[in-house]
Amino acid sequence: MSNRLLSIVLVALISFPLRAQSYPFNDRRLSDDERIDNLISLMTLDEKIQSLSYNTSVPRLGVKGASSVEALHGLVLGSPSHPKEAWQHAETTVFPQSYGLGETWDTDLMKRIGEYISYEARYLFQNDSINKGALVLWTPNVDLGRDPRWGRTEECYGEDPYLVGEMGAALIKGLRGEDEYYWRSSALMKHFLANSNEKKRTSTSSNFSDKLFREYYSWGFYKGVTKGGAQSFMTAYNDYNGIGCIMHPVLREIVMKEWGMNGTIITDGGAFTQFMKEHEAYRDSAVAAAACLKAGITRFLDRAEPAVRAALERGLITEREIEDAIRGNFRVMLHLGLMDAPDDKADPYGMIGRDGAPEPWKLETTKQLVREATRKSVVLLKNEGGLLPIDKKKIKKIAVIGERANQVIADWYAGTSSYNITVLDAIKEEAGQDIEVRYVQKNFLDSAVIAAQWADIAIVCVGNHPWGDAAWEQMPVVSEGKEAVDRLSLTLDNEDMVLQVAAANKNTVCLLISSFPYAINRIDATVPSILHVTQCSQELGHGVCDILFGRYSPAGRLTQTWPKSITDLPLMLDFDITGAHDHQGRGRTYMYSKAEPLYSFGYGLSYTDFEYGRIRIEEEKDVVRVIVPVSNTGSVDGEEVVQIYQQLPEGVSRLRGFARVFVAKGKSIEAAIEIERDDLRIWDETEGKFVMPKGAMQFKTGLPGKRLLAISR
């Protein structure tokens, strides 16, 4: 979404006087439908049409809307990358990018992050001295990273639908809270469906089979609704199989009727206007508005009111259909406590921000949560000769090299934290008085090489700029991407500096701070130690140093296949990940790619060693439990990410279970991973339903392609 459109969405909240009277819709003793019926019966036609817009407030009746904000890895209320939104500015907590959160493979952590973000949202929304923000949070992005060139790869959790579904559902549960009725906040997933190209996204079509719809592209949304409890999402700009996502029949036929979503379905910012301009299907705005409402849209994030009025006047829709659409918006508001009587104290989250508690973003527990998320997201890609962790007793001089060492850069959807700890900050803090640290920004006049020659160890920090410090639809470096800009290269633009430093100092660590994969083949062949971490975290430096200096053994794992070459990828707009339509038979993701990757999905090293015993299977009616003995045979405590892959009859392995487990050195545990039996089914296009695969039920553990350890019939 552009800065202009984001400005529209981040509307200032309306201040309401105390209600002079109460209405039946304030009465919690009535059912949800009765309360919504009463509210709608009291509304004028203008108010009903207004409730299809980005503000669902009804001031005349004392109803304050929830409003909505971006919240992929923290609340966005003003940002360095969106300076025009300074009027909405508030300090918020900034976690690692979604791509990095995915690399934690930790659903418990995701739930705790969701709990914190929703608490902060309530605090800002309900604190009378702040009165900013919203309770409908645009998160998670459960689109799939099918292609690393996608400019918004940074926003997704990875390429695998099961991983994305589990991580997304965990975040949603945290956002929602534990109360059976009231929600601390409402998650609004995005972007339905198959939104993974930026160029011409408002006019292209994502085309694929029903099988890929069910098993791949829609899976994260399906789990977000059925497992996480989300009742809202945003539709994508693109078409799906030739029909605009903002008016596709699957919204009502599958999402509502099959999955049970009965909340809010919104268009993306400006999508209705852009659809009219760039798609060929509808030139008549009234016809288009009617089609959207009939398909299931409940809110438009641009100026659709004139089209809705025209559709109503021409009999293309009825007032009842408008009422049916806005019911979902008000149902979300009911669960957020926004339609209760002013003196009703039933909402357990209603006093957050009003009870005198300190600002949550300033708490030490908050800083530690962000630091935990950051260090858990770090992926150790290479550690030749055990260069890491750094033993401070054996070094006296550290060279820190690269611009990224002295930066914490916000992406397009990051908030503004009250502080940022860079890698350089944290290394200096770690070094204290006993170790000398020299910092070189760039290799001008071989300054980086000279510093590397001087040092006992060189740490080179390189990576992308998440928004390029450039205008909309522009990026100064072709290998970088963001919203509206896909990457044109997988080559790291400052790779040569890393190689020069490594040639000058055999003890070189490459810290790749990036929002997506790079084809760092030469670095992998030359540099002894390589780490990956994503952008934005306000505790970036501390989280990285926890790994560099051995306070924590790395256990992050990749969530996307890192190709060796851009030529290993099919055409950008080929959404059939199986490779069936590619002239070279190139598929996508670890499931279907024929090319040998630089780093595999699920890959990541540790400072210790783990051994697995033979796994066993326990079957119940609705659950298959895979039990994996794990032994830590190394010299330090550590965490292992146990990954369970289902072997399908057609030869494809797919992730169907995982757990991040702690194992003390010299100890063994049994990791019990429960898999819902329904998740083992595959889509049968002939029967039009999910069925169990024929033959033996087979599982693998470890990375994709590893040996078969157990068979259950």
mmCIF file of C-alpha atoms in Angstrom, residues 2-311:
data_model
loop_
_atom_site.group_PDB
_atom_site.id
_atom_site.type_symbol
_atom_site.label_atom_id
_atom_site.label_comp_id
_atom_site.label_asym_id
_atom_site.label_seq_id
_atom_site.Cartn_x
_atom_site.Cartn_y
_atom_site.Cartn_z
ATOM 1 C CA SER A 2 1.315 3.469 -0.848
ATOM 2 C CA ASN A 3 2.052 6.211 1.686
ATOM 3 C CA ARG A 4 -1.031 8.066 0.498
ATOM 4 C CA LEU A 5 -3.310 5.063 0.975
ATOM 5 C CA LEU A 6 -1.788 4.237 4.330
ATOM 6 C CA SER A 7 -2.514 7.792 5.416
ATOM 7 C CA ILE A 8 -6.161 7.207 4.576
ATOM 8 C CA VAL A 9 -6.304 4.011 6.609
ATOM 9 C CA LEU A 10 -4.502 5.314 9.680
ATOM 10 C CA VAL A 11 -7.326 7.679 10.447
ATOM 11 C CA ALA A 12 -7.422 9.691 13.643
ATOM 12 C CA LEU A 13 -9.741 8.131 16.172
ATOM 13 C CA ILE A 14 -12.997 9.887 16.895
ATOM 14 C CA SER A 15 -13.615 11.089 20.441
ATOM 15 C CA PHE A 16 -17.043 10.256 21.808
ATOM 16 C CA PRO A 17 -18.864 11.740 24.772
ATOM 17 C CA LEU A 18 -20.422 9.334 27.213
ATOM 18 C CA ARG A 19 -23.626 7.905 25.818
ATOM 19 C CA ALA A 20 -26.652 9.844 26.982
ATOM 20 C CA GLN A 21 -28.736 6.706 26.696
ATOM 21 C CA SER A 22 -28.272 2.980 26.313
ATOM 22 C CA TYR A 23 -29.677 0.777 23.563
ATOM 23 C CA PRO A 24 -30.503 -2.909 23.348
ATOM 24 C CA PHE A 25 -27.285 -3.483 21.365
ATOM 25 C CA ASN A 26 -25.380 -2.499 24.537
ATOM 26 C CA ASP A 27 -26.985 -5.363 26.462
ATOM 27 C CA ARG A 28 -24.685 -8.394 26.735
ATOM 28 C CA ARG A 29 -27.599 -10.581 27.798
ATOM 29 C CA LEU A 30 -28.830 -10.547 24.217
ATOM 30 C CA SER A 31 -27.314 -12.781 21.564
ATOM 31 C CA ASP A 32 -24.798 -11.386 19.086
ATOM 32 C CA ASP A 33 -27.360 -11.466 16.284
ATOM 33 C CA GLU A 34 -29.959 -9.701 18.392
ATOM 34 C CA ARG A 35 -27.510 -6.949 19.297
ATOM 35 C CA ILE A 36 -26.390 -6.474 15.707
ATOM 36 C CA ASP A 37 -29.996 -6.522 14.480
ATOM 37 C CA ASN A 38 -30.864 -3.781 16.934
ATOM 38 C CA LEU A 39 -27.917 -1.591 15.985
ATOM 39 C CA ILE A 40 -28.620 -1.900 12.261
ATOM 40 C CA SER A 41 -32.315 -1.166 12.815
ATOM 41 C CA LEU A 42 -31.340 2.167 14.400
ATOM 42 C CA MET A 43 -28.961 3.206 11.642
ATOM 43 C CA THR A 44 -29.756 5.446 8.699
ATOM 44 C CA LEU A 45 -28.960 4.373 5.166
ATOM 45 C CA ASP A 46 -26.047 6.818 5.083
ATOM 46 C CA GLU A 47 -24.624 5.279 8.251
ATOM 47 C CA LYS A 48 -24.951 1.802 6.797
ATOM 48 C CA ILE A 49 -23.094 2.792 3.640
ATOM 49 C CA GLN A 50 -20.459 4.574 5.733
ATOM 50 C CA SER A 51 -19.936 1.322 7.633
ATOM 51 C CA LEU A 52 -18.731 -0.269 4.397
ATOM 52 C CA SER A 53 -15.831 2.175 4.497
ATOM 53 C CA TYR A 54 -12.619 2.247 6.520
ATOM 54 C CA ASN A 55 -14.347 3.688 9.585
ATOM 55 C CA THR A 56 -17.151 1.631 11.105
ATOM 56 C CA SER A 57 -17.973 4.159 13.822
ATOM 57 C CA VAL A 58 -21.574 5.291 14.319
ATOM 58 C CA PRO A 59 -21.094 8.514 16.347
ATOM 59 C CA ARG A 60 -24.808 9.333 16.561
ATOM 60 C CA LEU A 61 -25.389 6.092 18.478
ATOM 61 C CA GLY A 62 -22.196 6.317 20.518
ATOM 62 C CA VAL A 63 -20.461 3.465 18.671
ATOM 63 C CA LYS A 64 -16.715 3.909 18.339
ATOM 64 C CA GLY A 65 -15.091 1.847 15.596
ATOM 65 C CA ALA A 66 -12.059 -0.351 16.188
ATOM 66 C CA SER A 67 -10.054 1.206 13.339
ATOM 67 C CA SER A 68 -7.095 -0.767 11.959
ATOM 68 C CA VAL A 69 -3.313 -0.578 11.632
ATOM 69 C CA GLU A 70 -0.429 -2.569 10.216
ATOM 70 C CA ALA A 71 1.154 -4.892 12.768
ATOM 71 C CA LEU A 72 3.284 -7.513 11.024
ATOM 72 C CA HIS A 73 6.094 -7.343 13.581
ATOM 73 C CA GLY A 74 4.847 -4.589 15.851
ATOM 74 C CA LEU A 75 2.334 -1.761 15.647
ATOM 75 C CA VAL A 76 2.876 0.850 12.937
ATOM 76 C CA LEU A 77 1.919 4.276 14.247
ATOM 77 C CA GLY A 78 4.319 6.427 12.305
ATOM 78 C CA SER A 79 7.584 5.078 10.915
ATOM 79 C CA PRO A 80 10.956 6.293 9.640
ATOM 80 C CA SER A 81 9.955 4.883 6.259
ATOM 81 C CA HIS A 82 6.619 6.755 6.400
ATOM 82 C CA PRO A 83 7.564 10.223 7.680
ATOM 83 C CA LYS A 84 4.346 11.761 6.384
ATOM 84 C CA GLU A 85 2.440 9.824 9.024
ATOM 85 C CA ALA A 86 4.106 11.776 11.846
ATOM 86 C CA TRP A 87 0.675 12.995 12.994
ATOM 87 C CA GLN A 88 -0.132 9.419 13.955
ATOM 88 C CA HIS A 89 3.239 8.806 15.584
ATOM 89 C CA ALA A 90 3.614 6.879 18.812
ATOM 90 C CA GLU A 91 6.456 4.799 20.148
ATOM 91 C CA THR A 92 5.896 1.093 19.662
ATOM 92 C CA THR A 93 7.890 -2.093 20.025
ATOM 93 C CA VAL A 94 9.624 -3.444 16.917
ATOM 94 C CA PHE A 95 10.323 -7.176 16.554
ATOM 95 C CA PRO A 96 12.294 -8.842 13.741
ATOM 96 C CA GLN A 97 10.613 -8.912 10.355
ATOM 97 C CA SER A 98 8.039 -11.636 9.767
ATOM 98 C CA TYR A 99 10.570 -13.529 7.670
ATOM 99 C CA GLY A 100 12.835 -13.649 10.715
ATOM 100 C CA LEU A 101 10.021 -14.609 13.066
ATOM 101 C CA GLY A 102 9.311 -17.515 10.743
ATOM 102 C CA GLU A 103 12.934 -18.617 11.076
ATOM 103 C CA THR A 104 12.430 -19.159 14.817
ATOM 104 C CA TRP A 105 10.142 -22.149 14.133
ATOM 105 C CA ASP A 106 8.730 -21.419 17.602
ATOM 106 C CA THR A 107 4.941 -21.336 17.940
ATOM 107 C CA ASP A 108 5.076 -20.626 21.676
ATOM 108 C CA LEU A 109 7.202 -17.549 21.013
ATOM 109 C CA MET A 110 4.806 -16.434 18.278
ATOM 110 C CA LYS A 111 1.881 -16.680 20.654
ATOM 111 C CA ARG A 112 3.713 -14.606 23.267
ATOM 112 C CA ILE A 113 4.602 -11.979 20.671
ATOM 113 C CA GLY A 114 0.932 -11.825 19.667
ATOM 114 C CA GLU A 115 -0.063 -11.391 23.311
ATOM 115 C CA TYR A 116 2.364 -8.527 23.705
ATOM 116 C CA ILE A 117 1.438 -6.715 20.468
ATOM 117 C CA SER A 118 -2.263 -6.880 21.310
ATOM 118 C CA TYR A 119 -1.618 -5.588 24.847
ATOM 119 C CA GLU A 120 0.337 -2.657 23.421
ATOM 120 C CA ALA A 121 -2.471 -2.007 20.937
ATOM 121 C CA ARG A 122 -5.060 -1.891 23.720
ATOM 122 C CA TYR A 123 -2.813 0.335 25.827
ATOM 123 C CA LEU A 124 -2.427 2.896 23.049
ATOM 124 C CA PHE A 125 -6.073 2.708 21.974
ATOM 125 C CA GLN A 126 -7.586 3.050 25.437
ATOM 126 C CA ASN A 127 -5.143 5.365 27.198
ATOM 127 C CA ASP A 128 -6.815 8.767 27.280
ATOM 128 C CA SER A 129 -3.501 10.624 27.116
ATOM 129 C CA ILE A 130 -2.463 8.757 23.958
ATOM 130 C CA ASN A 131 -5.657 7.662 22.179
ATOM 131 C CA LYS A 132 -3.939 6.283 19.081
ATOM 132 C CA GLY A 133 -3.918 3.127 17.088
ATOM 133 C CA ALA A 134 -6.521 0.442 16.596
ATOM 134 C CA LEU A 135 -7.758 -2.939 17.726
ATOM 135 C CA VAL A 136 -8.020 -4.553 14.276
ATOM 136 C CA LEU A 137 -4.431 -5.439 13.434
ATOM 137 C CA TRP A 138 -3.298 -6.185 9.894
ATOM 138 C CA THR A 139 -1.327 -9.314 10.655
ATOM 139 C CA PRO A 140 -0.204 -11.976 9.948
ATOM 140 C CA ASN A 141 0.713 -12.035 6.262
ATOM 141 C CA VAL A 142 0.085 -15.689 5.450
ATOM 142 C CA ASP A 143 0.926 -15.376 1.780
ATOM 143 C CA LEU A 144 3.586 -17.876 0.771
ATOM 144 C CA GLY A 145 7.141 -17.072 -0.301
ATOM 145 C CA ARG A 146 7.002 -19.228 -3.407
ATOM 146 C CA ASP A 147 9.676 -17.114 -5.160
ATOM 147 C CA PRO A 148 12.546 -15.227 -3.448
ATOM 148 C CA ARG A 149 12.265 -12.437 -6.030
ATOM 149 C CA TRP A 150 8.926 -11.369 -4.575
ATOM 150 C CA GLY A 151 9.426 -7.869 -3.181
ATOM 151 C CA ARG A 152 7.379 -8.564 -0.060
ATOM 152 C CA THR A 153 9.147 -11.776 0.908
ATOM 153 C CA GLU A 154 10.105 -9.951 4.119
ATOM 154 C CA GLU A 155 6.443 -9.987 5.198
ATOM 155 C CA CYS A 156 5.857 -13.733 4.973
ATOM 156 C CA TYR A 157 6.904 -16.633 7.196
ATOM 157 C CA GLY A 158 8.252 -18.777 4.367
ATOM 158 C CA GLU A 159 7.457 -21.031 1.450
ATOM 159 C CA ASP A 160 5.787 -23.928 3.256
ATOM 160 C CA PRO A 161 2.016 -23.826 3.898
ATOM 161 C CA TYR A 162 2.092 -25.960 7.041
ATOM 162 C CA LEU A 163 4.788 -23.875 8.717
ATOM 163 C CA VAL A 164 3.024 -20.653 7.733
ATOM 164 C CA GLY A 165 -0.315 -21.987 8.973
ATOM 165 C CA GLU A 166 1.058 -23.037 12.368
ATOM 166 C CA MET A 167 3.076 -19.868 12.953
ATOM 167 C CA GLY A 168 0.221 -17.649 11.795
ATOM 168 C CA ALA A 169 -2.352 -19.457 13.941
ATOM 169 C CA ALA A 170 -0.100 -19.132 17.002
ATOM 170 C CA LEU A 171 0.281 -15.373 16.504
ATOM 171 C CA ILE A 172 -3.477 -15.008 15.992
ATOM 172 C CA LYS A 173 -4.221 -16.881 19.225
ATOM 173 C CA GLY A 174 -1.907 -14.542 21.091
ATOM 174 C CA LEU A 175 -3.513 -11.474 19.557
ATOM 175 C CA ARG A 176 -6.979 -12.720 20.409
ATOM 176 C CA GLY A 177 -6.362 -13.652 24.047
ATOM 177 C CA GLU A 178 -7.676 -16.384 26.339
ATOM 178 C CA ASP A 179 -11.202 -15.152 27.060
ATOM 179 C CA GLU A 180 -13.938 -17.273 25.526
ATOM 180 C CA TYR A 181 -15.894 -14.272 24.267
ATOM 181 C CA TYR A 182 -13.865 -11.067 24.345
ATOM 182 C CA TRP A 183 -10.823 -10.493 22.144
ATOM 183 C CA ARG A 184 -7.842 -8.409 23.175
ATOM 184 C CA SER A 185 -7.435 -7.531 19.481
ATOM 185 C CA SER A 186 -8.625 -8.870 16.156
ATOM 186 C CA ALA A 187 -6.170 -10.295 13.630
ATOM 187 C CA LEU A 188 -6.751 -9.385 9.998
ATOM 188 C CA MET A 189 -4.770 -11.716 7.744
ATOM 189 C CA LYS A 190 -3.520 -10.663 4.331
ATOM 190 C CA HIS A 191 -3.576 -10.924 1.288
ATOM 191 C CA PHE A 192 -6.109 -13.478 0.029
ATOM 192 C CA LEU A 193 -5.061 -15.014 -2.402
ATOM 193 C CA ALA A 194 -1.704 -15.981 -3.982
ATOM 194 C CA ASN A 195 -0.298 -12.467 -3.739
ATOM 195 C CA SER A 196 3.406 -12.967 -4.492
ATOM 196 C CA ASN A 197 4.377 -10.677 -7.322
ATOM 197 C CA GLU A 198 4.568 -6.894 -7.096
ATOM 198 C CA LYS A 199 4.986 -5.820 -10.708
ATOM 199 C CA LYS A 200 1.544 -5.348 -12.266
ATOM 200 C CA ARG A 201 -0.060 -6.972 -9.232
ATOM 201 C CA THR A 202 -3.243 -4.958 -9.799
ATOM 202 C CA SER A 203 -3.790 -6.536 -13.224
ATOM 203 C CA THR A 204 -2.114 -9.970 -13.236
ATOM 204 C CA SER A 205 -3.798 -13.284 -12.501
ATOM 205 C CA SER A 206 -2.429 -16.026 -10.236
ATOM 206 C CA ASN A 207 -3.453 -19.245 -11.969
ATOM 207 C CA PHE A 208 -3.284 -22.745 -10.486
ATOM 208 C CA SER A 209 -5.295 -25.906 -9.821
ATOM 209 C CA ASP A 210 -7.896 -26.597 -7.153
ATOM 210 C CA LYS A 211 -5.375 -28.960 -5.564
ATOM 211 C CA LEU A 212 -2.830 -26.159 -5.145
ATOM 212 C CA PHE A 213 -5.582 -23.865 -3.891
ATOM 213 C CA ARG A 214 -6.477 -26.312 -1.139
ATOM 214 C CA GLU A 215 -3.070 -27.715 -0.241
ATOM 215 C CA TYR A 216 -0.864 -24.687 -0.800
ATOM 216 C CA TYR A 217 -2.078 -21.156 -1.434
ATOM 217 C CA SER A 218 -5.107 -21.028 0.873
ATOM 218 C CA TRP A 219 -3.746 -23.240 3.659
ATOM 219 C CA GLY A 220 -2.410 -20.442 5.870
ATOM 220 C CA PHE A 221 -5.742 -18.593 5.700
ATOM 221 C CA TYR A 222 -7.655 -21.808 6.348
ATOM 222 C CA LYS A 223 -5.622 -22.543 9.472
ATOM 223 C CA GLY A 224 -5.774 -18.915 10.557
ATOM 224 C CA VAL A 225 -9.567 -19.192 10.646
ATOM 225 C CA THR A 226 -10.103 -22.764 11.825
ATOM 226 C CA LYS A 227 -7.168 -23.105 14.237
ATOM 227 C CA GLY A 228 -6.202 -19.547 15.131
ATOM 228 C CA GLY A 229 -9.731 -18.153 15.335
ATOM 229 C CA ALA A 230 -9.215 -15.218 12.957
ATOM 230 C CA GLN A 231 -12.409 -13.683 11.646
ATOM 231 C CA SER A 232 -10.961 -11.106 9.260
ATOM 232 C CA PHE A 233 -8.709 -10.860 6.249
ATOM 233 C CA MET A 234 -7.778 -8.594 3.365
ATOM 234 C CA THR A 235 -8.188 -9.578 -0.258
ATOM 235 C CA ALA A 236 -5.339 -9.240 -2.739
ATOM 236 C CA TYR A 237 -5.068 -6.863 -5.683
ATOM 237 C CA ASN A 238 -4.562 -9.667 -8.210
ATOM 238 C CA ASP A 239 -6.948 -12.034 -9.946
ATOM 239 C CA TYR A 240 -7.160 -15.694 -9.042
ATOM 240 C CA ASN A 241 -7.756 -17.838 -12.127
ATOM 241 C CA GLY A 242 -9.013 -14.815 -14.043
ATOM 242 C CA ILE A 243 -11.412 -13.437 -11.414
ATOM 243 C CA GLY A 244 -10.541 -10.531 -9.136
ATOM 244 C CA CYS A 245 -9.851 -11.589 -5.566
ATOM 245 C CA ILE A 246 -12.062 -8.735 -4.362
ATOM 246 C CA MET A 247 -15.106 -10.409 -5.920
ATOM 247 C CA HIS A 248 -14.174 -14.060 -6.179
ATOM 248 C CA PRO A 249 -16.849 -16.705 -5.435
ATOM 249 C CA VAL A 250 -14.488 -18.542 -3.071
ATOM 250 C CA LEU A 251 -14.984 -15.755 -0.516
ATOM 251 C CA ARG A 252 -18.538 -16.805 0.157
ATOM 252 C CA GLU A 253 -18.545 -20.414 -1.013
ATOM 253 C CA ILE A 254 -15.391 -21.581 0.795
ATOM 254 C CA VAL A 255 -14.189 -18.978 3.290
ATOM 255 C CA MET A 256 -17.604 -18.217 4.751
ATOM 256 C CA LYS A 257 -19.597 -21.390 4.218
ATOM 257 C CA GLU A 258 -16.860 -24.020 4.662
ATOM 258 C CA TRP A 259 -14.387 -22.362 7.031
ATOM 259 C CA GLY A 260 -16.948 -20.433 9.055
ATOM 260 C CA MET A 261 -15.577 -16.900 8.768
ATOM 261 C CA ASN A 262 -18.265 -14.404 9.742
ATOM 262 C CA GLY A 263 -16.270 -11.245 10.419
ATOM 263 C CA THR A 264 -14.630 -8.656 8.183
ATOM 264 C CA ILE A 265 -13.350 -9.117 4.631
ATOM 265 C CA ILE A 266 -11.768 -5.935 3.318
ATOM 266 C CA THR A 267 -10.271 -4.911 0.035
ATOM 267 C CA ASP A 268 -6.654 -3.798 -0.033
ATOM 268 C CA GLY A 269 -5.968 -0.070 -0.061
ATOM 269 C CA GLY A 270 -7.295 1.472 -3.263
ATOM 270 C CA ALA A 271 -8.085 -1.968 -4.700
ATOM 271 C CA PHE A 272 -11.599 -1.106 -5.868
ATOM 272 C CA THR A 273 -10.469 1.975 -7.779
ATOM 273 C CA GLN A 274 -7.460 0.179 -9.221
ATOM 274 C CA PHE A 275 -9.601 -2.779 -10.211
ATOM 275 C CA MET A 276 -11.819 -0.485 -12.219
ATOM 276 C CA LYS A 277 -8.837 1.120 -13.926
ATOM 277 C CA GLU A 278 -6.680 -1.908 -14.674
ATOM 278 C CA HIS A 279 -8.903 -4.976 -15.029
ATOM 279 C CA GLU A 280 -11.061 -5.626 -18.051
ATOM 280 C CA ALA A 281 -13.924 -7.404 -16.299
ATOM 281 C CA TYR A 282 -15.848 -4.346 -15.065
ATOM 282 C CA ARG A 283 -16.053 -0.837 -16.445
ATOM 283 C CA ASP A 284 -19.260 -0.001 -14.614
ATOM 284 C CA SER A 285 -18.392 0.884 -11.010
ATOM 285 C CA ALA A 286 -21.915 0.194 -9.750
ATOM 286 C CA VAL A 287 -21.848 -3.308 -11.224
ATOM 287 C CA ALA A 288 -18.396 -3.879 -9.724
ATOM 288 C CA ALA A 289 -19.463 -2.692 -6.252
ATOM 289 C CA ALA A 290 -22.487 -4.975 -6.357
ATOM 290 C CA ALA A 291 -20.289 -7.914 -7.375
ATOM 291 C CA CYS A 292 -17.923 -7.274 -4.457
ATOM 292 C CA LEU A 293 -20.724 -7.123 -1.901
ATOM 293 C CA LYS A 294 -22.424 -10.221 -3.267
ATOM 294 C CA ALA A 295 -19.078 -12.090 -3.132
ATOM 295 C CA GLY A 296 -18.572 -11.256 0.547
ATOM 296 C CA ILE A 297 -16.660 -7.969 0.851
ATOM 297 C CA THR A 298 -17.662 -6.091 4.013
ATOM 298 C CA ARG A 299 -15.385 -3.031 3.793
ATOM 299 C CA PHE A 300 -13.736 -1.026 1.025
ATOM 300 C CA LEU A 301 -10.428 0.693 1.691
ATOM 301 C CA ASP A 302 -11.024 3.420 -0.853
ATOM 302 C CA ARG A 303 -13.814 5.584 -2.244
ATOM 303 C CA ALA A 304 -16.481 3.054 -3.147
ATOM 304 C CA GLU A 305 -19.434 4.926 -1.623
ATOM 305 C CA PRO A 306 -20.606 6.561 -4.883
ATOM 306 C CA ALA A 307 -20.518 3.178 -6.614
ATOM 307 C CA VAL A 308 -22.456 1.532 -3.772
ATOM 308 C CA ARG A 309 -25.111 4.260 -3.883
ATOM 309 C CA ALA A 310 -25.401 3.916 -7.642
ATOM 310 C CA ALA A 311 -25.763 0.143 -7.339
#
